[in-house]
Structure formats: C-alpha cells, structure tokens
C-alpha cells in the first residue's frame, strides 16, 4: 500500500503570446510579432490530499538533469511510500533518474496520449487561461 500519489508534469508558458482575438476597424492594419520572445518552463507535482506539493520554474527547456533535481526535491517533500505518476516524456524514464527511485518512491508511467488521466493538466490549463 502507498501513502500518497503525486501527479507530475511540466508545461511551458510563452511570455510573448498575446490574446488571439482583437477588433479592427476597416482599413486598420494588424502588426504581428515575427520573433518569439521569452518562455518559462514549470514542473509541478500535486496530491489529492495536499494540493500543490512542489513546483519549480526556470527559463531553460526541461531536461533529464533538471527533472532529476525536481524529483529529488519532491522526494524530500513526499510522505511515506509514494507513487509518482508521469506521462511518457523521454526524460521521465531517463537512466539518470534510477538513483532517485527506490522502494518508497516509485514511478508509474501513464499510457501514451492519456493526459486526461493526470489531474495536473487541469492546473496547467487554468494557469494558462489566467
């Protein structure tokens, strides 16, 4: 038996994106940005009982080293025997992570294209709308 299930995922926020709707009067021109601007990546973990347990924000793209650091921090905040639910992103099952997982902190990979099974996806959707 496990004491806690943590749902983990990451998302990217494109700070340069603006609202996709606007009003124009006849004859007006709309100038759009040609260059992308900055983006940030956020990794988070939620629990049914504790809500948002851990998150990290950084300006780089997520990679196995950053994800390993996130998991190590998450492990320190976990309660008892824990299952970490992840999607099938390659860095989620990198060999570098083997040192983080043990008898009391195990990963469970979701089937491909099943983001609806990971409740943190709803949190990302809400944050992006705001």
Short mmCIF file of the C-alpha atoms (twelve columns), coordinates in Angstrom:
data_MODEL
# 
_entry.id   MODEL 
# 
loop_
_atom_site.group_PDB 
_atom_site.id 
_atom_site.type_symbol 
_atom_site.label_atom_id 
_atom_site.label_alt_id 
_atom_site.label_comp_id 
_atom_site.label_asym_id 
_atom_site.label_seq_id 
_atom_site.Cartn_x 
_atom_site.Cartn_y 
_atom_site.Cartn_z 
_atom_site.pdbx_PDB_model_num 
ATOM 1   C CA . UNK A 1   0.000   0.000  0.000   1 
ATOM 2   C CA . UNK A 2   1.127   3.531  -0.724  1 
ATOM 3   C CA . UNK A 3   0.584   6.608  1.424   1 
ATOM 4   C CA . UNK A 4   0.436   9.160  -1.381  1 
ATOM 5   C CA . UNK A 5   0.078   9.518  -5.138  1 
ATOM 6   C CA . UNK A 6   1.790   12.511 -6.710  1 
ATOM 7   C CA . UNK A 7   0.886   13.624 -10.227 1 
ATOM 8   C CA . UNK A 8   3.806   15.275 -12.011 1 
ATOM 9   C CA . UNK A 9   4.110   17.110 -15.304 1 
ATOM 10  C CA . UNK A 10  5.642   20.176 -16.879 1 
ATOM 11  C CA . UNK A 11  4.403   22.914 -19.139 1 
ATOM 12  C CA . UNK A 12  5.810   25.901 -20.991 1 
ATOM 13  C CA . UNK A 13  4.442   29.416 -20.760 1 
ATOM 14  C CA . UNK A 14  5.247   31.575 -23.778 1 
ATOM 15  C CA . UNK A 15  5.511   35.074 -22.344 1 
ATOM 16  C CA . UNK A 16  5.395   36.623 -25.801 1 
ATOM 17  C CA . UNK A 17  1.958   35.233 -26.676 1 
ATOM 18  C CA . UNK A 18  -0.872  37.705 -26.601 1 
ATOM 19  C CA . UNK A 19  -4.603  37.292 -26.841 1 
ATOM 20  C CA . UNK A 20  -5.622  35.769 -30.157 1 
ATOM 21  C CA . UNK A 21  -8.683  37.995 -30.673 1 
ATOM 22  C CA . UNK A 22  -8.985  41.678 -31.392 1 
ATOM 23  C CA . UNK A 23  -11.261 44.193 -33.089 1 
ATOM 24  C CA . UNK A 24  -10.123 46.189 -36.101 1 
ATOM 25  C CA . UNK A 25  -11.862 48.990 -37.907 1 
ATOM 26  C CA . UNK A 26  -11.990 48.811 -41.699 1 
ATOM 27  C CA . UNK A 27  -8.652  49.914 -43.137 1 
ATOM 28  C CA . UNK A 28  -6.670  49.260 -39.949 1 
ATOM 29  C CA . UNK A 29  -3.602  47.031 -40.125 1 
ATOM 30  C CA . UNK A 30  -2.638  44.428 -37.580 1 
ATOM 31  C CA . UNK A 31  1.082   44.086 -36.949 1 
ATOM 32  C CA . UNK A 32  2.133   40.742 -35.520 1 
ATOM 33  C CA . UNK A 33  5.415   39.868 -33.839 1 
ATOM 34  C CA . UNK A 34  7.755   37.966 -36.108 1 
ATOM 35  C CA . UNK A 35  10.181  36.848 -33.406 1 
ATOM 36  C CA . UNK A 36  9.342   34.693 -30.477 1 
ATOM 37  C CA . UNK A 37  10.044  36.136 -27.091 1 
ATOM 38  C CA . UNK A 38  10.967  34.538 -23.799 1 
ATOM 39  C CA . UNK A 39  9.343   31.424 -22.391 1 
ATOM 40  C CA . UNK A 40  9.440   29.768 -18.990 1 
ATOM 41  C CA . UNK A 41  9.026   26.126 -18.072 1 
ATOM 42  C CA . UNK A 42  7.266   24.982 -14.927 1 
ATOM 43  C CA . UNK A 43  7.382   21.499 -13.404 1 
ATOM 44  C CA . UNK A 44  4.839   20.710 -10.731 1 
ATOM 45  C CA . UNK A 45  3.512   17.931 -8.542  1 
ATOM 46  C CA . UNK A 46  0.070   17.751 -6.996  1 
ATOM 47  C CA . UNK A 47  -1.503  15.426 -4.486  1 
ATOM 48  C CA . UNK A 48  -5.189  14.767 -3.954  1 
ATOM 49  C CA . UNK A 49  -4.789  15.451 -0.230  1 
ATOM 50  C CA . UNK A 50  -2.187  18.235 -0.168  1 
ATOM 51  C CA . UNK A 51  -2.766  20.080 -3.436  1 
ATOM 52  C CA . UNK A 52  0.356   21.612 -4.972  1 
ATOM 53  C CA . UNK A 53  3.259   19.820 -3.258  1 
ATOM 54  C CA . UNK A 54  6.234   21.122 -5.230  1 
ATOM 55  C CA . UNK A 55  6.967   23.259 -8.272  1 
ATOM 56  C CA . UNK A 56  9.965   24.757 -9.996  1 
ATOM 57  C CA . UNK A 57  10.140  27.463 -12.645 1 
ATOM 58  C CA . UNK A 58  13.092  28.008 -14.956 1 
ATOM 59  C CA . UNK A 59  13.945  29.674 -18.240 1 
ATOM 60  C CA . UNK A 60  15.570  26.611 -19.842 1 
ATOM 61  C CA . UNK A 61  13.839  23.735 -21.551 1 
ATOM 62  C CA . UNK A 62  13.289  20.771 -19.290 1 
ATOM 63  C CA . UNK A 63  15.984  18.085 -19.456 1 
ATOM 64  C CA . UNK A 64  16.919  14.952 -17.507 1 
ATOM 65  C CA . UNK A 65  19.233  16.820 -15.119 1 
ATOM 66  C CA . UNK A 66  16.641  19.478 -14.235 1 
ATOM 67  C CA . UNK A 67  13.976  16.814 -13.875 1 
ATOM 68  C CA . UNK A 68  16.205  14.694 -11.625 1 
ATOM 69  C CA . UNK A 69  16.753  17.726 -9.383  1 
ATOM 70  C CA . UNK A 70  12.995  18.344 -9.273  1 
ATOM 71  C CA . UNK A 71  12.313  14.699 -8.335  1 
ATOM 72  C CA . UNK A 72  14.975  14.775 -5.618  1 
ATOM 73  C CA . UNK A 73  13.329  17.846 -4.087  1 
ATOM 74  C CA . UNK A 74  9.910   16.234 -4.449  1 
ATOM 75  C CA . UNK A 75  11.114  13.057 -2.763  1 
ATOM 76  C CA . UNK A 76  12.225  15.097 0.262   1 
ATOM 77  C CA . UNK A 77  8.677   16.529 0.496   1 
ATOM 78  C CA . UNK A 78  6.873   13.220 -0.011  1 
ATOM 79  C CA . UNK A 79  5.022   11.477 2.786   1 
ATOM 80  C CA . UNK A 80  5.708   7.796  3.377   1 
ATOM 81  C CA . UNK A 81  5.524   5.397  0.452   1 
ATOM 82  C CA . UNK A 82  4.821   7.413  -2.679  1 
ATOM 83  C CA . UNK A 83  3.918   6.737  -6.290  1 
ATOM 84  C CA . UNK A 84  4.836   9.417  -8.829  1 
ATOM 85  C CA . UNK A 85  2.507   9.400  -11.859 1 
ATOM 86  C CA . UNK A 86  4.144   10.657 -15.065 1 
ATOM 87  C CA . UNK A 87  3.442   10.753 -18.785 1 
ATOM 88  C CA . UNK A 88  5.771   9.066  -21.266 1 
ATOM 89  C CA . UNK A 89  8.073   12.010 -21.965 1 
ATOM 90  C CA . UNK A 90  11.519  10.519 -22.540 1 
ATOM 91  C CA . UNK A 91  13.171  12.421 -19.684 1 
ATOM 92  C CA . UNK A 92  10.627  10.907 -17.253 1 
ATOM 93  C CA . UNK A 93  12.258  7.496  -17.597 1 
ATOM 94  C CA . UNK A 94  15.870  8.536  -18.154 1 
ATOM 95  C CA . UNK A 95  18.583  6.312  -16.666 1 
ATOM 96  C CA . UNK A 96  19.694  9.345  -14.651 1 
ATOM 97  C CA . UNK A 97  16.529  9.006  -12.548 1 
ATOM 98  C CA . UNK A 98  17.233  5.471  -11.374 1 
ATOM 99  C CA . UNK A 99  19.152  6.828  -8.381  1 
ATOM 100 C CA . UNK A 100 16.096  8.814  -7.204  1 
ATOM 101 C CA . UNK A 101 13.564  5.979  -7.228  1 
ATOM 102 C CA . UNK A 102 13.561  3.311  -4.521  1 
ATOM 103 C CA . UNK A 103 11.213  1.025  -2.559  1 
ATOM 104 C CA . UNK A 104 9.344   4.003  -1.029  1 
ATOM 105 C CA . UNK A 105 9.399   6.352  -4.037  1 
ATOM 106 C CA . UNK A 106 8.288   4.677  -7.270  1 
ATOM 107 C CA . UNK A 107 7.302   5.941  -10.702 1 
ATOM 108 C CA . UNK A 108 4.236   4.931  -12.684 1 
ATOM 109 C CA . UNK A 109 4.105   5.889  -16.364 1 
ATOM 110 C CA . UNK A 110 0.745   6.655  -17.935 1 
ATOM 111 C CA . UNK A 111 -0.151  5.240  -21.348 1 
ATOM 112 C CA . UNK A 112 0.750   7.384  -24.355 1 
ATOM 113 C CA . UNK A 113 -1.754  10.180 -25.148 1 
ATOM 114 C CA . UNK A 114 -3.589  9.882  -21.842 1 
ATOM 115 C CA . UNK A 115 -3.077  13.345 -20.362 1 
ATOM 116 C CA . UNK A 116 -6.713  13.286 -19.216 1 
ATOM 117 C CA . UNK A 117 -5.581  10.796 -16.529 1 
ATOM 118 C CA . UNK A 118 -3.162  13.310 -14.998 1 
ATOM 119 C CA . UNK A 119 -5.018  15.937 -12.923 1 
ATOM 120 C CA . UNK A 120 -2.124  18.415 -13.010 1 
ATOM 121 C CA . UNK A 121 -3.016  19.014 -16.678 1 
ATOM 122 C CA . UNK A 122 -6.159  20.818 -15.442 1 
ATOM 123 C CA . UNK A 123 -3.997  23.067 -13.265 1 
ATOM 124 C CA . UNK A 124 -1.804  23.982 -16.254 1 
ATOM 125 C CA . UNK A 125 -4.913  24.725 -18.334 1 
ATOM 126 C CA . UNK A 126 -6.279  27.027 -15.632 1 
ATOM 127 C CA . UNK A 127 -2.965  28.857 -15.214 1 
ATOM 128 C CA . UNK A 128 -2.584  29.392 -18.950 1 
ATOM 129 C CA . UNK A 129 -6.078  30.855 -19.233 1 
ATOM 130 C CA . UNK A 130 -5.306  33.336 -16.437 1 
# 
